[in-house]
Amino acid sequence: MTSSFHTLRYYLSEHPSIVGFRWSHTQSWGSTWSFLFTSIALYISAAVVLHVLLLILFRHRRPLPLGPLPAAHSLCMALISATIFAGTVLSAAAEIRDSRWLWRRSRTTPFQWLLCFPLGTRPSGRVFFWSYIYYLSRFLHALRSFNAIIRYRKLSFFKLFNHSISIFMSFLWLEFSQSFQVLAILLTTLVYSVVYGYRFWTAIGLPSACFPFVVNCQIVLLSCNLVCHFGVLLLHFIKGGCNGIGAWIFNSVLNGAILFLFLNFYVKRYLRRIKAGVAAVDGGCLVAEKMEMVKEKDI
C-alpha cells in the first residue's frame, strides 16, 4: 500500500515534467490569446451551425439516440476530474512543504496561500501544471453542448456562455498566475467527478436520485466559490496584495454573471412548474426525474 501511494504521488506531483512545468506561449499548446479567441469562436459557431442544420433536416422534436457516447463522455470527464483533483491535492501539499520556510518571513499560512498567491508568483511548477491540464479539460467538457443539440435540437445560451467563460477563466488563471485558482480547481473537479459519475450512472440505465442531484451540486459549487471570493478580497487588503488581482476581478464579474443566469433560469423553471401543477405530483422521485430531464437539456 505504501509503495503504491509513493508511486501515485510520484506520477501526480513529483514527475520531472510536473515539477519543471512552465506556462509559455512557445512551449504550451493552446497558450496564446489568438488560440483562445479562435477556439471559443469556433465552438460557438459550430454549435449554432449544427443546431440550424438539425432543425432543417429533422422537423420532429423527438430525441435522437446517441448510443453509448453520452455515457462514455461522462465517464471520461469523471475520471479526468478525479485525476486533476488528486494531482492538485498532492501538488499543493508538496508546494506547501517546499515553501513553508519562505512563508514564515511573511507570516503566510497554507490556507492563505491557497486563496492569495504572493505578488510576483510565476506560472510554473506543480500546481500550474494541473491548472494547465484543467484548462485543456474545459474543451472536452464543452463537448457536452453538442450532446444536447443533437439529442434535443435545443441550443442553450446559458450552456454556451458557461462553457466559453469556463475556458476563458482557466486561461486567465495561467496567464496572470491568478490567486484562488488552486481552491477553485479543487472545488470544481471534486464536484464534477461526482456529477459526471452520477451522469454515467444514470446514462447506463441505473436509477436516478429522488431529488435534483446535479442542480444541488452546482448550487453548492457556486456558493463555495462565492464565499472564497470574499476571502480573496479580504486577504488582498490585509496582506498588501494578491497576485493576478486584476484577472481575479474580471473572473469575479464573470462568475457573478454565471450565478445570475443560473439562478434566473431555475427560478423561472420552478415557478413555471408550480403554475403547471407539477410540483404537487405525489412521489418525489417522479418530480426529481422530470427535473433531471430538464437539467439534461439545459445545463
CSV table of C-alpha atoms in Angstrom, one decimal:
chain,number,residue,atom,x,y,z
A,1,MET,CA,0.0,0.0,0.0
A,2,THR,CA,2.8,2.4,0.9
A,3,SER,CA,4.7,1.6,-2.3
A,4,SER,CA,1.5,2.2,-4.4
A,5,PHE,CA,1.0,5.6,-2.7
A,6,HIS,CA,4.6,6.6,-3.3
A,7,THR,CA,4.2,5.6,-7.0
A,8,LEU,CA,1.0,7.5,-7.3
A,9,ARG,CA,2.5,10.6,-5.6
A,10,TYR,CA,5.5,10.5,-8.0
A,11,TYR,CA,3.4,10.4,-11.1
A,12,LEU,CA,1.0,13.1,-9.9
A,13,SER,CA,3.3,15.6,-8.2
A,14,GLU,CA,7.0,14.6,-8.4
A,15,HIS,CA,7.4,13.7,-12.0
A,16,PRO,CA,10.0,16.0,-13.7
A,17,SER,CA,7.5,17.1,-16.3
A,18,ILE,CA,5.2,18.3,-13.5
A,19,VAL,CA,7.9,19.9,-11.3
A,20,GLY,CA,9.5,21.6,-14.2
A,21,PHE,CA,6.3,22.8,-15.9
A,22,ARG,CA,6.3,26.4,-17.1
A,23,TRP,CA,3.4,28.2,-18.8
A,24,SER,CA,4.9,29.6,-22.0
A,25,HIS,CA,3.4,30.9,-25.3
A,26,THR,CA,6.0,29.0,-27.2
A,27,GLN,CA,6.1,25.7,-25.3
A,28,SER,CA,2.5,25.2,-24.0
A,29,TRP,CA,-0.2,24.1,-26.5
A,30,GLY,CA,-3.2,26.5,-26.6
A,31,SER,CA,-1.4,29.2,-24.6
A,32,THR,CA,-1.8,32.1,-27.0
A,33,TRP,CA,-4.6,34.7,-27.0
A,34,SER,CA,-5.2,34.1,-30.7
A,35,PHE,CA,-5.8,30.4,-29.9
A,36,LEU,CA,-8.2,31.2,-27.1
A,37,PHE,CA,-10.4,33.5,-29.0
A,38,THR,CA,-10.3,31.4,-32.2
A,39,SER,CA,-11.3,28.2,-30.3
A,40,ILE,CA,-14.2,29.9,-28.4
A,41,ALA,CA,-15.4,31.4,-31.7
A,42,LEU,CA,-15.2,28.1,-33.5
A,43,TYR,CA,-17.0,26.4,-30.6
A,44,ILE,CA,-19.9,28.8,-30.6
A,45,SER,CA,-20.1,28.8,-34.5
A,46,ALA,CA,-20.1,25.0,-34.7
A,47,ALA,CA,-22.8,24.8,-32.1
A,48,VAL,CA,-25.0,27.3,-33.9
A,49,VAL,CA,-24.5,25.7,-37.3
A,50,LEU,CA,-25.2,22.2,-36.1
A,51,HIS,CA,-28.3,23.4,-34.4
A,52,VAL,CA,-29.6,25.1,-37.6
A,53,LEU,CA,-28.8,22.1,-39.7
A,54,LEU,CA,-30.6,19.7,-37.4
A,55,LEU,CA,-33.6,21.9,-37.4
A,56,ILE,CA,-33.7,21.9,-41.2
A,57,LEU,CA,-33.1,18.2,-41.5
A,58,PHE,CA,-35.2,16.9,-38.7
A,59,ARG,CA,-38.6,18.6,-38.4
A,60,HIS,CA,-39.7,16.4,-35.5
A,61,ARG,CA,-38.6,17.1,-31.9
A,62,ARG,CA,-38.1,13.6,-30.8
A,63,PRO,CA,-34.7,12.9,-29.2
A,64,LEU,CA,-32.1,11.4,-31.4
A,65,PRO,CA,-30.3,8.4,-29.8
A,66,LEU,CA,-26.5,8.8,-29.4
A,67,GLY,CA,-25.9,5.3,-28.1
A,68,PRO,CA,-23.0,5.0,-25.6
A,69,LEU,CA,-21.5,8.4,-26.4
A,70,PRO,CA,-23.1,10.4,-23.5
A,71,ALA,CA,-22.1,7.6,-21.0
A,72,ALA,CA,-18.5,7.5,-22.4
A,73,HIS,CA,-18.2,11.3,-22.2
A,74,SER,CA,-19.5,11.3,-18.6
A,75,LEU,CA,-17.1,8.5,-17.6
A,76,CYS,CA,-14.2,10.2,-19.2
A,77,MET,CA,-14.9,13.5,-17.5
A,78,ALA,CA,-15.4,11.9,-14.1
A,79,LEU,CA,-12.0,10.1,-14.4
A,80,ILE,CA,-10.2,13.2,-15.6
A,81,SER,CA,-11.8,15.4,-12.9
A,82,ALA,CA,-10.8,12.9,-10.2
A,83,THR,CA,-7.2,12.7,-11.6
A,84,ILE,CA,-6.9,16.5,-11.6
A,85,PHE,CA,-8.3,16.7,-8.1
A,86,ALA,CA,-5.8,14.1,-6.8
A,87,GLY,CA,-2.9,15.7,-8.6
A,88,THR,CA,-3.8,19.2,-7.4
A,89,VAL,CA,-4.1,18.0,-3.8
A,90,LEU,CA,-0.7,16.2,-3.9
A,91,SER,CA,1.0,19.1,-5.7
A,92,ALA,CA,-0.4,21.7,-3.4
A,93,ALA,CA,0.8,19.7,-0.4
A,94,ALA,CA,4.3,19.4,-2.0
A,95,GLU,CA,4.4,23.1,-2.7
A,96,ILE,CA,3.4,23.9,0.9
A,97,ARG,CA,6.1,21.6,2.2
A,98,ASP,CA,8.8,23.1,0.0
A,99,SER,CA,7.8,26.8,0.6
A,100,ARG,CA,6.9,26.8,4.2
A,101,TRP,CA,10.3,28.1,5.3
A,102,LEU,CA,9.8,31.1,2.9
A,103,TRP,CA,6.3,31.9,4.2
A,104,ARG,CA,7.5,32.2,7.7
A,105,ARG,CA,9.1,35.5,6.9
A,106,SER,CA,5.8,37.0,5.6
A,107,ARG,CA,3.7,35.1,8.2
A,108,THR,CA,1.7,33.4,5.4
A,109,THR,CA,-0.3,30.2,6.3
A,110,PRO,CA,-1.0,27.4,3.8
A,111,PHE,CA,-4.7,28.4,3.7
A,112,GLN,CA,-3.8,32.0,2.9
A,113,TRP,CA,-1.6,30.8,0.1
A,114,LEU,CA,-4.4,28.7,-1.4
A,115,LEU,CA,-6.5,31.9,-1.5
A,116,CYS,CA,-3.9,34.5,-2.2
A,117,PHE,CA,-0.7,34.0,-4.2
A,118,PRO,CA,2.2,36.3,-3.1
A,119,LEU,CA,2.9,39.1,-5.5
A,120,GLY,CA,5.4,38.1,-8.2
A,121,THR,CA,4.2,34.5,-8.4
A,122,ARG,CA,5.2,32.9,-11.8
A,123,PRO,CA,3.0,30.3,-13.6
A,124,SER,CA,5.4,27.4,-13.2
A,125,GLY,CA,5.7,24.3,-11.0
A,126,ARG,CA,3.3,21.6,-9.8
A,127,VAL,CA,0.0,23.4,-9.2
A,128,PHE,CA,0.3,25.3,-12.5
A,129,PHE,CA,0.8,22.0,-14.4
A,130,TRP,CA,-2.6,20.8,-13.1
A,131,SER,CA,-4.1,24.2,-13.8
A,132,TYR,CA,-2.9,23.7,-17.4
A,133,ILE,CA,-4.5,20.2,-17.5
A,134,TYR,CA,-7.7,21.7,-16.1
A,135,TYR,CA,-7.6,24.3,-18.8
A,136,LEU,CA,-7.3,21.7,-21.5
A,137,SER,CA,-10.1,19.6,-20.0
A,138,ARG,CA,-12.5,22.5,-20.4
A,139,PHE,CA,-12.5,21.8,-24.2
A,140,LEU,CA,-13.6,18.2,-23.5
A,141,HIS,CA,-16.2,19.5,-21.1
A,142,ALA,CA,-17.6,21.8,-23.7
A,143,LEU,CA,-18.5,18.9,-26.0
A,144,ARG,CA,-21.5,18.3,-23.7
A,145,SER,CA,-23.2,21.1,-25.6
A,146,PHE,CA,-23.3,19.1,-28.8
A,147,ASN,CA,-24.8,16.2,-26.9
A,148,ALA,CA,-27.9,18.4,-26.0
A,149,ILE,CA,-28.0,19.9,-29.5
A,150,ILE,CA,-28.0,16.6,-31.3
A,151,ARG,CA,-30.4,14.8,-28.9
A,152,TYR,CA,-32.9,17.5,-28.4
A,153,ARG,CA,-32.2,20.1,-31.1
A,154,LYS,CA,-32.0,22.7,-28.3
A,155,LEU,CA,-29.4,25.4,-28.3
A,156,SER,CA,-29.0,26.8,-24.8
A,157,PHE,CA,-27.4,30.3,-24.4
A,158,PHE,CA,-26.6,29.5,-20.8
A,159,LYS,CA,-24.7,26.4,-21.8
A,160,LEU,CA,-22.6,28.1,-24.5
A,161,PHE,CA,-21.9,31.1,-22.2
A,162,ASN,CA,-21.0,28.9,-19.3
A,163,HIS,CA,-18.6,26.7,-21.2
A,164,SER,CA,-17.0,29.6,-23.1
A,165,ILE,CA,-16.4,31.5,-19.9
A,166,SER,CA,-15.0,28.4,-18.2
A,167,ILE,CA,-12.4,28.1,-20.9
A,168,PHE,CA,-11.6,31.8,-20.8
A,169,MET,CA,-11.3,32.0,-17.0
A,170,SER,CA,-9.0,28.9,-16.8
A,171,PHE,CA,-6.8,30.6,-19.4
A,172,LEU,CA,-6.6,33.8,-17.3
A,173,TRP,CA,-5.6,31.7,-14.2
A,174,LEU,CA,-2.4,30.6,-16.1
A,175,GLU,CA,-1.7,33.8,-18.0
A,176,PHE,CA,-1.8,36.0,-14.9
A,177,SER,CA,-0.9,33.5,-12.1
A,178,GLN,CA,-4.2,34.4,-10.6
A,179,SER,CA,-4.9,33.9,-6.9
A,180,PHE,CA,-7.6,31.4,-5.7
A,181,GLN,CA,-7.2,29.1,-8.7
A,182,VAL,CA,-5.9,26.1,-6.6
A,183,LEU,CA,-9.0,26.1,-4.4
A,184,ALA,CA,-11.2,26.8,-7.5
A,185,ILE,CA,-9.7,23.7,-9.3
A,186,LEU,CA,-10.1,21.5,-6.2
A,187,LEU,CA,-13.8,22.5,-5.6
A,188,THR,CA,-14.7,22.2,-9.3
A,189,THR,CA,-13.0,18.9,-10.0
A,190,LEU,CA,-14.4,17.4,-6.8
A,191,VAL,CA,-17.9,18.4,-7.7
A,192,TYR,CA,-17.5,17.4,-11.4
A,193,SER,CA,-16.1,14.0,-10.6
A,194,VAL,CA,-19.3,13.4,-8.5
A,195,VAL,CA,-21.7,14.9,-11.0
A,196,TYR,CA,-20.2,13.2,-14.1
A,197,GLY,CA,-20.0,9.9,-12.1
A,198,TYR,CA,-23.7,10.3,-11.4
A,199,ARG,CA,-24.4,11.1,-15.1
A,200,PHE,CA,-22.6,8.0,-16.1
A,201,TRP,CA,-24.6,6.0,-13.5
A,202,THR,CA,-27.9,7.2,-15.0
A,203,ALA,CA,-26.7,7.0,-18.6
A,204,ILE,CA,-26.2,3.3,-18.3
A,205,GLY,CA,-29.7,2.8,-17.0
A,206,LEU,CA,-29.3,2.8,-13.2
A,207,PRO,CA,-31.8,4.6,-11.1
A,208,SER,CA,-31.5,8.3,-10.5
A,209,ALA,CA,-31.8,10.2,-7.2
A,210,CYS,CA,-35.1,11.3,-5.8
A,211,PHE,CA,-34.0,14.9,-5.9
A,212,PRO,CA,-32.3,17.2,-8.5
A,213,PHE,CA,-28.8,15.9,-7.7
A,214,VAL,CA,-26.9,17.8,-10.3
A,215,VAL,CA,-28.6,21.1,-9.7
A,216,ASN,CA,-27.9,20.8,-5.9
A,217,CYS,CA,-24.2,20.1,-6.6
A,218,GLN,CA,-23.9,23.1,-8.9
A,219,ILE,CA,-25.5,25.3,-6.3
A,220,VAL,CA,-23.0,24.1,-3.7
A,221,LEU,CA,-20.1,24.8,-6.0
A,222,LEU,CA,-21.3,28.3,-6.9
A,223,SER,CA,-21.9,29.0,-3.2
A,224,CYS,CA,-18.4,27.8,-2.2
A,225,ASN,CA,-16.8,29.9,-4.9
A,226,LEU,CA,-18.7,33.0,-3.8
A,227,VAL,CA,-17.5,32.6,-0.2
A,228,CYS,CA,-13.9,32.0,-1.3
A,229,HIS,CA,-14.0,35.2,-3.5
A,230,PHE,CA,-14.8,37.2,-0.3
A,231,GLY,CA,-11.8,35.6,1.3
A,232,VAL,CA,-9.5,36.6,-1.5
A,233,LEU,CA,-10.7,40.2,-1.4
A,234,LEU,CA,-10.2,40.3,2.4
A,235,LEU,CA,-6.6,38.9,2.2
A,236,HIS,CA,-5.8,41.3,-0.7
A,237,PHE,CA,-6.2,44.2,1.7
A,238,ILE,CA,-4.8,42.6,4.8
A,239,LYS,CA,-1.7,41.1,3.1
A,240,GLY,CA,-0.9,44.0,0.9
A,241,GLY,CA,-1.9,42.5,-2.4
A,242,CYS,CA,-2.6,39.2,-4.1
A,243,ASN,CA,-1.1,38.2,-7.4
A,244,GLY,CA,-3.3,38.5,-10.5
A,245,ILE,CA,-5.9,40.6,-8.7
A,246,GLY,CA,-6.9,42.3,-12.0
A,247,ALA,CA,-7.7,38.9,-13.6
A,248,TRP,CA,-9.5,37.9,-10.4
A,249,ILE,CA,-11.8,40.9,-10.5
A,250,PHE,CA,-12.7,40.1,-14.1
A,251,ASN,CA,-13.1,36.5,-13.0
A,252,SER,CA,-15.5,37.5,-10.2
A,253,VAL,CA,-17.6,39.6,-12.6
A,254,LEU,CA,-18.0,36.6,-15.0
A,255,ASN,CA,-18.8,34.3,-12.0
A,256,GLY,CA,-21.4,36.7,-10.9
A,257,ALA,CA,-23.0,36.7,-14.4
A,258,ILE,CA,-23.0,32.9,-14.4
A,259,LEU,CA,-24.6,32.8,-11.0
A,260,PHE,CA,-27.3,35.3,-12.1
A,261,LEU,CA,-28.1,33.3,-15.2
A,262,PHE,CA,-28.1,30.0,-13.3
A,263,LEU,CA,-30.5,31.3,-10.6
A,264,ASN,CA,-32.7,33.2,-13.0
A,265,PHE,CA,-33.1,30.1,-15.2
A,266,TYR,CA,-34.0,27.7,-12.4
A,267,VAL,CA,-36.3,30.2,-10.6
A,268,LYS,CA,-38.3,30.6,-13.8
A,269,ARG,CA,-38.4,26.8,-14.3
A,270,TYR,CA,-39.5,26.2,-10.7
A,271,LEU,CA,-42.2,28.9,-10.9
A,272,ARG,CA,-43.4,27.6,-14.2
A,273,ARG,CA,-43.7,24.0,-12.9
A,274,ILE,CA,-45.6,25.2,-9.9
A,275,LYS,CA,-48.1,27.0,-12.1
A,276,ALA,CA,-48.5,23.9,-14.2
A,277,GLY,CA,-49.2,21.9,-11.1
A,278,VAL,CA,-46.2,19.6,-11.4
A,279,ALA,CA,-44.9,20.5,-8.0
A,280,ALA,CA,-48.0,18.9,-6.5
A,281,VAL,CA,-47.5,15.5,-8.0
A,282,ASP,CA,-47.3,12.7,-5.5
A,283,GLY,CA,-44.0,10.9,-5.3
A,284,GLY,CA,-40.8,13.0,-5.0
A,285,CYS,CA,-38.9,10.7,-7.3
A,286,LEU,CA,-41.2,11.4,-10.3
A,287,VAL,CA,-40.7,15.2,-9.9
A,288,ALA,CA,-36.9,14.7,-9.5
A,289,GLU,CA,-36.7,12.6,-12.6
A,290,LYS,CA,-38.5,15.2,-14.6
A,291,MET,CA,-36.3,17.9,-13.3
A,292,GLU,CA,-33.3,15.8,-14.2
A,293,MET,CA,-34.7,15.6,-17.8
A,294,VAL,CA,-34.9,19.4,-17.9
A,295,LYS,CA,-31.4,19.6,-16.5
A,296,GLU,CA,-30.0,17.3,-19.2
A,297,LYS,CA,-31.5,19.6,-21.8
A,298,ASP,CA,-30.4,22.9,-20.5
A,299,ILE,CA,-27.3,22.7,-18.3
